[in-house]
XYZ file of C-alpha atoms in Angstrom:
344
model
C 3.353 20.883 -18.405
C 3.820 21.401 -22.279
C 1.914 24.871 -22.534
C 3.311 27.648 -24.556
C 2.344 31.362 -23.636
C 4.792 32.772 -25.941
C 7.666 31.913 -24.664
C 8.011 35.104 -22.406
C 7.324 33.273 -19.074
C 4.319 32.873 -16.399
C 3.355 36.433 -16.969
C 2.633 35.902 -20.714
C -0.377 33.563 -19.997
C -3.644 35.302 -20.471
C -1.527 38.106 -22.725
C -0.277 36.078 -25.752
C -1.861 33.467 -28.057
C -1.619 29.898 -26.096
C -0.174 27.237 -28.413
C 0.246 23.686 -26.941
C 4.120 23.122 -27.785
C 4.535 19.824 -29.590
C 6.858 17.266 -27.509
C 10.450 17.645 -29.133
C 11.919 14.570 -27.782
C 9.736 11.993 -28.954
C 12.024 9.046 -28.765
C 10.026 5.889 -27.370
C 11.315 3.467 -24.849
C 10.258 -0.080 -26.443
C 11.328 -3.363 -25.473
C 13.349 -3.661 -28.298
C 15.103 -0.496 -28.259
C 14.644 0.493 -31.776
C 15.057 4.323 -31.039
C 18.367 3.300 -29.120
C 16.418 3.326 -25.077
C 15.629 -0.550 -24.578
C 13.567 -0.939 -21.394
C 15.155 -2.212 -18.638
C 14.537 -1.756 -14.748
C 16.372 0.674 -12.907
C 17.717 2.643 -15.988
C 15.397 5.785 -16.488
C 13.850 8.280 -13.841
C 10.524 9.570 -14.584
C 9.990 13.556 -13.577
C 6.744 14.521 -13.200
C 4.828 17.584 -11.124
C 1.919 16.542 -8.900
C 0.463 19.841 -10.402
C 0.531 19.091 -13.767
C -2.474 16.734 -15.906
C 0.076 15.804 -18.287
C 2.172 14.039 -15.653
C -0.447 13.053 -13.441
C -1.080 10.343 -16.225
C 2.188 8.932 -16.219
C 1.969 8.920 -12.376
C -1.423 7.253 -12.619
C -0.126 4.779 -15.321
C 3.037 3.930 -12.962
C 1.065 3.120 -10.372
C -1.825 0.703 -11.515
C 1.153 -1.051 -13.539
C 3.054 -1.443 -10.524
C 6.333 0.201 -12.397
C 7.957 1.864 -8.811
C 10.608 -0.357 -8.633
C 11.410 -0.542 -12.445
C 10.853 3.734 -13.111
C 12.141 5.569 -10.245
C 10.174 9.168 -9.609
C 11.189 12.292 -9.125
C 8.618 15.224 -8.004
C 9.502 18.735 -8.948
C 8.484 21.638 -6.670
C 4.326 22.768 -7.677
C 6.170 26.226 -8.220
C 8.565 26.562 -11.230
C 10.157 29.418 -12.440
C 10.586 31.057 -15.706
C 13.935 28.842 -16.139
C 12.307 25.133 -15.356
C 10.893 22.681 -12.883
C 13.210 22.917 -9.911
C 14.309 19.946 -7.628
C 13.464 22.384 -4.647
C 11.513 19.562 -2.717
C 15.201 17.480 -2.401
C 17.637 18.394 0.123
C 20.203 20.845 -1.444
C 17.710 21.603 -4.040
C 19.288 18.723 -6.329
C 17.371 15.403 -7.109
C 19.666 12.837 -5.401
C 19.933 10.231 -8.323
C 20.113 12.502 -11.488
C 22.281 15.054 -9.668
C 20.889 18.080 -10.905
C 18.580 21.400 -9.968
C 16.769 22.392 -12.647
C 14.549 19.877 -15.010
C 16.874 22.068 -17.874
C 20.129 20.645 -17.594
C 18.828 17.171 -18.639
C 17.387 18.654 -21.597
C 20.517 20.520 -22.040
C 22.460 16.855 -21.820
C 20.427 15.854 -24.510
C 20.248 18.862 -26.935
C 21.836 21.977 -26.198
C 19.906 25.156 -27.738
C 16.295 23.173 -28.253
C 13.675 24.912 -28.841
C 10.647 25.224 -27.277
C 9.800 24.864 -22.946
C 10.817 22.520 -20.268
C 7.690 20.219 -19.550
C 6.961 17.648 -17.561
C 6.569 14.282 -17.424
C 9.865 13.721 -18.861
C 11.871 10.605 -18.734
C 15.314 10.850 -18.126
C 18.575 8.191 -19.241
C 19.877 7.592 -15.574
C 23.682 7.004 -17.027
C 24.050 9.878 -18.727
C 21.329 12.183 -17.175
C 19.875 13.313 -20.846
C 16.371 13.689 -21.412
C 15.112 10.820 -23.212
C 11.682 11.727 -23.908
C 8.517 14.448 -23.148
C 6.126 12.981 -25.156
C 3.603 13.294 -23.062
C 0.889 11.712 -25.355
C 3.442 8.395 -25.993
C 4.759 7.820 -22.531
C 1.816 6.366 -21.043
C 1.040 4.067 -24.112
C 4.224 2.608 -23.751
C 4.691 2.353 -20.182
C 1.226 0.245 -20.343
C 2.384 -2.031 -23.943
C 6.730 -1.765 -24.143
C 7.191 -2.032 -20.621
C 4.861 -5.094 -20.249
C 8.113 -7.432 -18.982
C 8.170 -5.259 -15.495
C 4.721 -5.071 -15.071
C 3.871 -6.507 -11.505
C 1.560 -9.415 -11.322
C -2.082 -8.735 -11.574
C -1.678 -5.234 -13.726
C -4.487 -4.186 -15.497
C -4.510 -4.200 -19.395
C -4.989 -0.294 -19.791
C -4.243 -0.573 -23.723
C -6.363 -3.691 -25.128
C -5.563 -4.616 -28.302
C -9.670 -5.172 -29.072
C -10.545 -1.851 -27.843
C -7.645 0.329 -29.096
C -9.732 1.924 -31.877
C -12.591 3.136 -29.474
C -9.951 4.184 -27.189
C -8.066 6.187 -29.455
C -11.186 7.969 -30.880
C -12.226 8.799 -27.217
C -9.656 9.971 -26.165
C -9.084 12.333 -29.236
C -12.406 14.108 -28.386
C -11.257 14.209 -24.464
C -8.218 16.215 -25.426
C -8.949 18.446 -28.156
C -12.279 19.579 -26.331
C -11.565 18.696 -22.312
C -7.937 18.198 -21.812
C -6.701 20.975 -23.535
C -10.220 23.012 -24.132
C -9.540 23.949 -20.808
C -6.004 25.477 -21.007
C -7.833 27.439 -24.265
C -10.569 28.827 -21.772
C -8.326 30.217 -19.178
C -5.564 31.387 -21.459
C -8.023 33.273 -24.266
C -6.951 36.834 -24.953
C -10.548 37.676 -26.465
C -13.890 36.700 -25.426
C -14.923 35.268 -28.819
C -11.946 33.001 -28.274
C -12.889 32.298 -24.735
C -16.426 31.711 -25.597
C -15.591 29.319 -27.785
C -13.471 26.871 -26.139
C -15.471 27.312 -22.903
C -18.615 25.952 -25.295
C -16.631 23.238 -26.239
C -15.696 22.207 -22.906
C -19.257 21.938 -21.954
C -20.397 20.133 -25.024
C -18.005 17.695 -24.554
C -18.947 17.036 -20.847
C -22.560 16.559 -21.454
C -21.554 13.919 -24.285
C -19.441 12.094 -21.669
C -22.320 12.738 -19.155
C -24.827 10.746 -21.462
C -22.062 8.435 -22.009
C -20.879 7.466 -18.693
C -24.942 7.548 -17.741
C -25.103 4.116 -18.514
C -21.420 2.514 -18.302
C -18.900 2.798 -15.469
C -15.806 3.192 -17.715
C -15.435 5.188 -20.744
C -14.580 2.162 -22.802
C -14.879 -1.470 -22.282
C -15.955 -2.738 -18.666
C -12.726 -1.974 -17.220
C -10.703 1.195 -16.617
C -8.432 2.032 -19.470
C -6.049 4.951 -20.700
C -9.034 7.048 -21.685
C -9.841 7.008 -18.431
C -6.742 8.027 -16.774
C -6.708 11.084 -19.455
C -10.188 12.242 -18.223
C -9.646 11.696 -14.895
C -6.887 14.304 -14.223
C -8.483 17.009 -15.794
C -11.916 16.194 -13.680
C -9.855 15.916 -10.789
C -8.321 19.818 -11.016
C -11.537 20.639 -12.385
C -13.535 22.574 -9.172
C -10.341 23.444 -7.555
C -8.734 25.745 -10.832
C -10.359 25.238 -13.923
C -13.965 26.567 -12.621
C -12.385 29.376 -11.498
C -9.056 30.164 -12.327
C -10.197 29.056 -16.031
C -13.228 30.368 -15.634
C -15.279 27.059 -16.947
C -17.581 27.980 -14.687
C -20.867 27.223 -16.207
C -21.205 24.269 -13.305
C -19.070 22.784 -11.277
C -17.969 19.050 -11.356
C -19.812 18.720 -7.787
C -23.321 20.023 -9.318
C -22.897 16.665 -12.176
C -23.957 13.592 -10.643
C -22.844 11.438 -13.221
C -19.135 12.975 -13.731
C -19.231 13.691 -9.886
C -19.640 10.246 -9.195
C -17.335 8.982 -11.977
C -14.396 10.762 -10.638
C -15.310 9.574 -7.176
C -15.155 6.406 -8.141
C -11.823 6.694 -10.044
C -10.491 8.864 -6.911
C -11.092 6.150 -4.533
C -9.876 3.324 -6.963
C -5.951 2.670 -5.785
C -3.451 4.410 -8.193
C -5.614 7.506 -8.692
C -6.043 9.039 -5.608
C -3.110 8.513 -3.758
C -1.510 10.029 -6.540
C -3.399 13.311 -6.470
C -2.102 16.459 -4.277
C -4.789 19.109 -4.156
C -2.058 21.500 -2.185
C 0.140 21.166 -5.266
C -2.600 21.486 -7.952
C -3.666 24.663 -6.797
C -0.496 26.351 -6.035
C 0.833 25.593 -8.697
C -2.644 27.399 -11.254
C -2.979 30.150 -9.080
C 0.753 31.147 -8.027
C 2.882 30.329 -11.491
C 0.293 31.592 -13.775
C 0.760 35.571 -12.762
C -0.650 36.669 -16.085
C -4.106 35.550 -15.481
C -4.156 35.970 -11.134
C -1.333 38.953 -10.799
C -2.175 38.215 -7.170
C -0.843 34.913 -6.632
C -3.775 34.586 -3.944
C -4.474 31.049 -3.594
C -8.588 30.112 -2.446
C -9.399 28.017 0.178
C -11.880 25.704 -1.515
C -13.276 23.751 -2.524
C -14.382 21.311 0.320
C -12.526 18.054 -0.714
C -13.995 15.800 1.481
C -16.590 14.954 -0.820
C -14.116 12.808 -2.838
C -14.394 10.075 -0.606
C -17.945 9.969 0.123
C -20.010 7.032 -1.884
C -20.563 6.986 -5.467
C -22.188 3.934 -6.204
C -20.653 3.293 -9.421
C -20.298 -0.270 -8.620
C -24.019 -0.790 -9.754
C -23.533 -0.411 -12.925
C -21.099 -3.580 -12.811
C -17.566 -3.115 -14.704
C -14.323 -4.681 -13.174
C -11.634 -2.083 -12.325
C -9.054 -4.120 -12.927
C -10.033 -6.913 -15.184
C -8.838 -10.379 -14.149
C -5.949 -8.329 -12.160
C -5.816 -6.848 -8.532
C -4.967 -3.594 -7.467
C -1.719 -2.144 -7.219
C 0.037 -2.714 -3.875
C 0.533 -0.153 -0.737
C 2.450 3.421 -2.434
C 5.935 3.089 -1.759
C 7.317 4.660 1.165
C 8.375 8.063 0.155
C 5.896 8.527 -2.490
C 2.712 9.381 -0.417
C 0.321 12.645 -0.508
C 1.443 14.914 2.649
C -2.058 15.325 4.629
C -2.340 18.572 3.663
C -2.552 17.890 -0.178
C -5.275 15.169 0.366
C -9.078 15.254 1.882
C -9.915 14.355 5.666
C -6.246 16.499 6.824
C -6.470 17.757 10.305
């Protein structure tokens, strides 16, 4: 994630000012390689936490594009510590391609001394195992317009050219009020500040309620990036931001409309199968100490209800365009049962 307590660790949050960090390495991977990272398949490893919204897109994005075989993944462990994302998921603790333990020592390839935190998703230059890039805003972009040469027959568009004004301007008022209005909520120090963002968050779902009343995607009749940036914030919503966060004036469950719309994404391929409840909420309750000293992780909610009907369909809309969906996820890559609804 690229959140910034203070830079004193997971017990800072909830104690010191929260500042979204700004993504350091902001090199882009284009197809012509003007920053000095051409794309090509096979070279770069993408590192992303099943925990984290900011990743979750790339994952998303990776996945409806049908990038597996050209971007390789690595998933860190839900639980980090106060020195990085750890490869504690990997035998040995190491990440068998790049070699190392800790997310850190491919930022410390790259720039020894940098400032700011180790987030995720972060792209790393297989050959020489330095990050390339964090920016987390950027990486989906291009992963949907540079890497266009590897996309797999039948990928959706999820950047049109026509639309890219709307798009942009949506998802603008999804970050500064959803995305991130939520990380303001649960890391406030004072109630006026708390109040605040919390009011924002809810002002901003109603608008998207009266929105997405009458349309099945947020923009155009097919899903886009906007989407996949709302989507994995609604997705951690009832599980840790109504309560960890306390954005608790309703739940997503108690919206039809947003209920239904993140249903409908859920159970769309390349969403879903990319989500792991078990990680999302160990991750919230057990990293950020300042704001649960307990580390208690809650049982709920009931996740079955993401795959019960939604009924989205009737408002017409084409998921994927003229394209398919993505194919089966790759062997390796799937949701262990107890991370997903309907496990034993």
């Amino acid at each position: 994630m690229s959140d910034d307590a203070g830079g004193d660790g997971n017990s800072a949050y909830g104690h010191k000012a929260f500042k979204r960090s700004r993504s350091h390495f902001a090199d882009r991977i284009t197809a012509d390689g003007r920053d000095g990272w051409p794309v090509a398949a096979g070279r770069y490893r993408l590192v992303a936490s099943r925990a984290c919204p900011w990743a979750s897109r790339a994952l998303v994005s990776r996945r409806l594009l049908g990038l597996e075989d050209a971007l390789s993944l690595a998933v860190v462990d839900p639980i980090q510590d106060d020195r990085s994302w750890r490869f504690t998921l990997d035998a040995d603790g190491r990440d068998p391609v790049l070699g190392i333990h800790l997310l850190s020592e491919a930022y410390d390839r790259r720039e020894t001394g940098y400032p700011g935190g180790v987030s995720v998703p972060a792209i790393v230059d297989v050959p020489s195992g330095a990050l390339v890039t964090n920016d987390y805003q950027q990486i989906t972009l291009d992963l949907a317009t540079e890497w266009s040469a590897l996309h797999r027959p039948g990928a959706p568009d999820l950047y049109p050219r026509a639309l890219r004004d709307e798009i942009d301007t949506v998802m603008a008022q999804v970050y500064e009020d959803v995305n991130n209005g939520v990380y303001r909520a649960g890391f406030a120090t004072n109630q006026e500040e708390y109040e605040a963002a919390c009011t924002a968050v809810f002002r901003r779902l109603e608008l998207l309620t009266d929105r997405l009343a009458r349309r099945r995607y947020l923009v155009g009749d097919t899903i886009t990036e906007a989407d996949i940036r709302l989507f994995t914030t609604l997705v951690r919503f009832d599980p840790v931001y109504h309560g960890h966060f306390k954005c608790n004036r309703w739940k997503l469950a108690e919206n039809p409309v947003l209920w239904a719309y993140a249903r409908d994404l859920y159970q769309t391929p390349g969403f879903g199968d990319t989500v792991d409840f078990d990680h999302i909420k160990r991750h919230y309750y057990q990293v950020h100490t300042g704001i649960n000293p307990t580390g208690i992780v809650p049982l709920g909610p009931e996740l079955s209800g993401w795959l019960t009907p939604h009924h989205r369909a009737e408002l017409g809309g084409r998921p994927f365009g003229e394209g398919t969906p993505p194919g089966p996820v790759p062997h390796g890559e799937e949701i262990p049962p107890r991370g997903r609804p309907g496990r034993p």
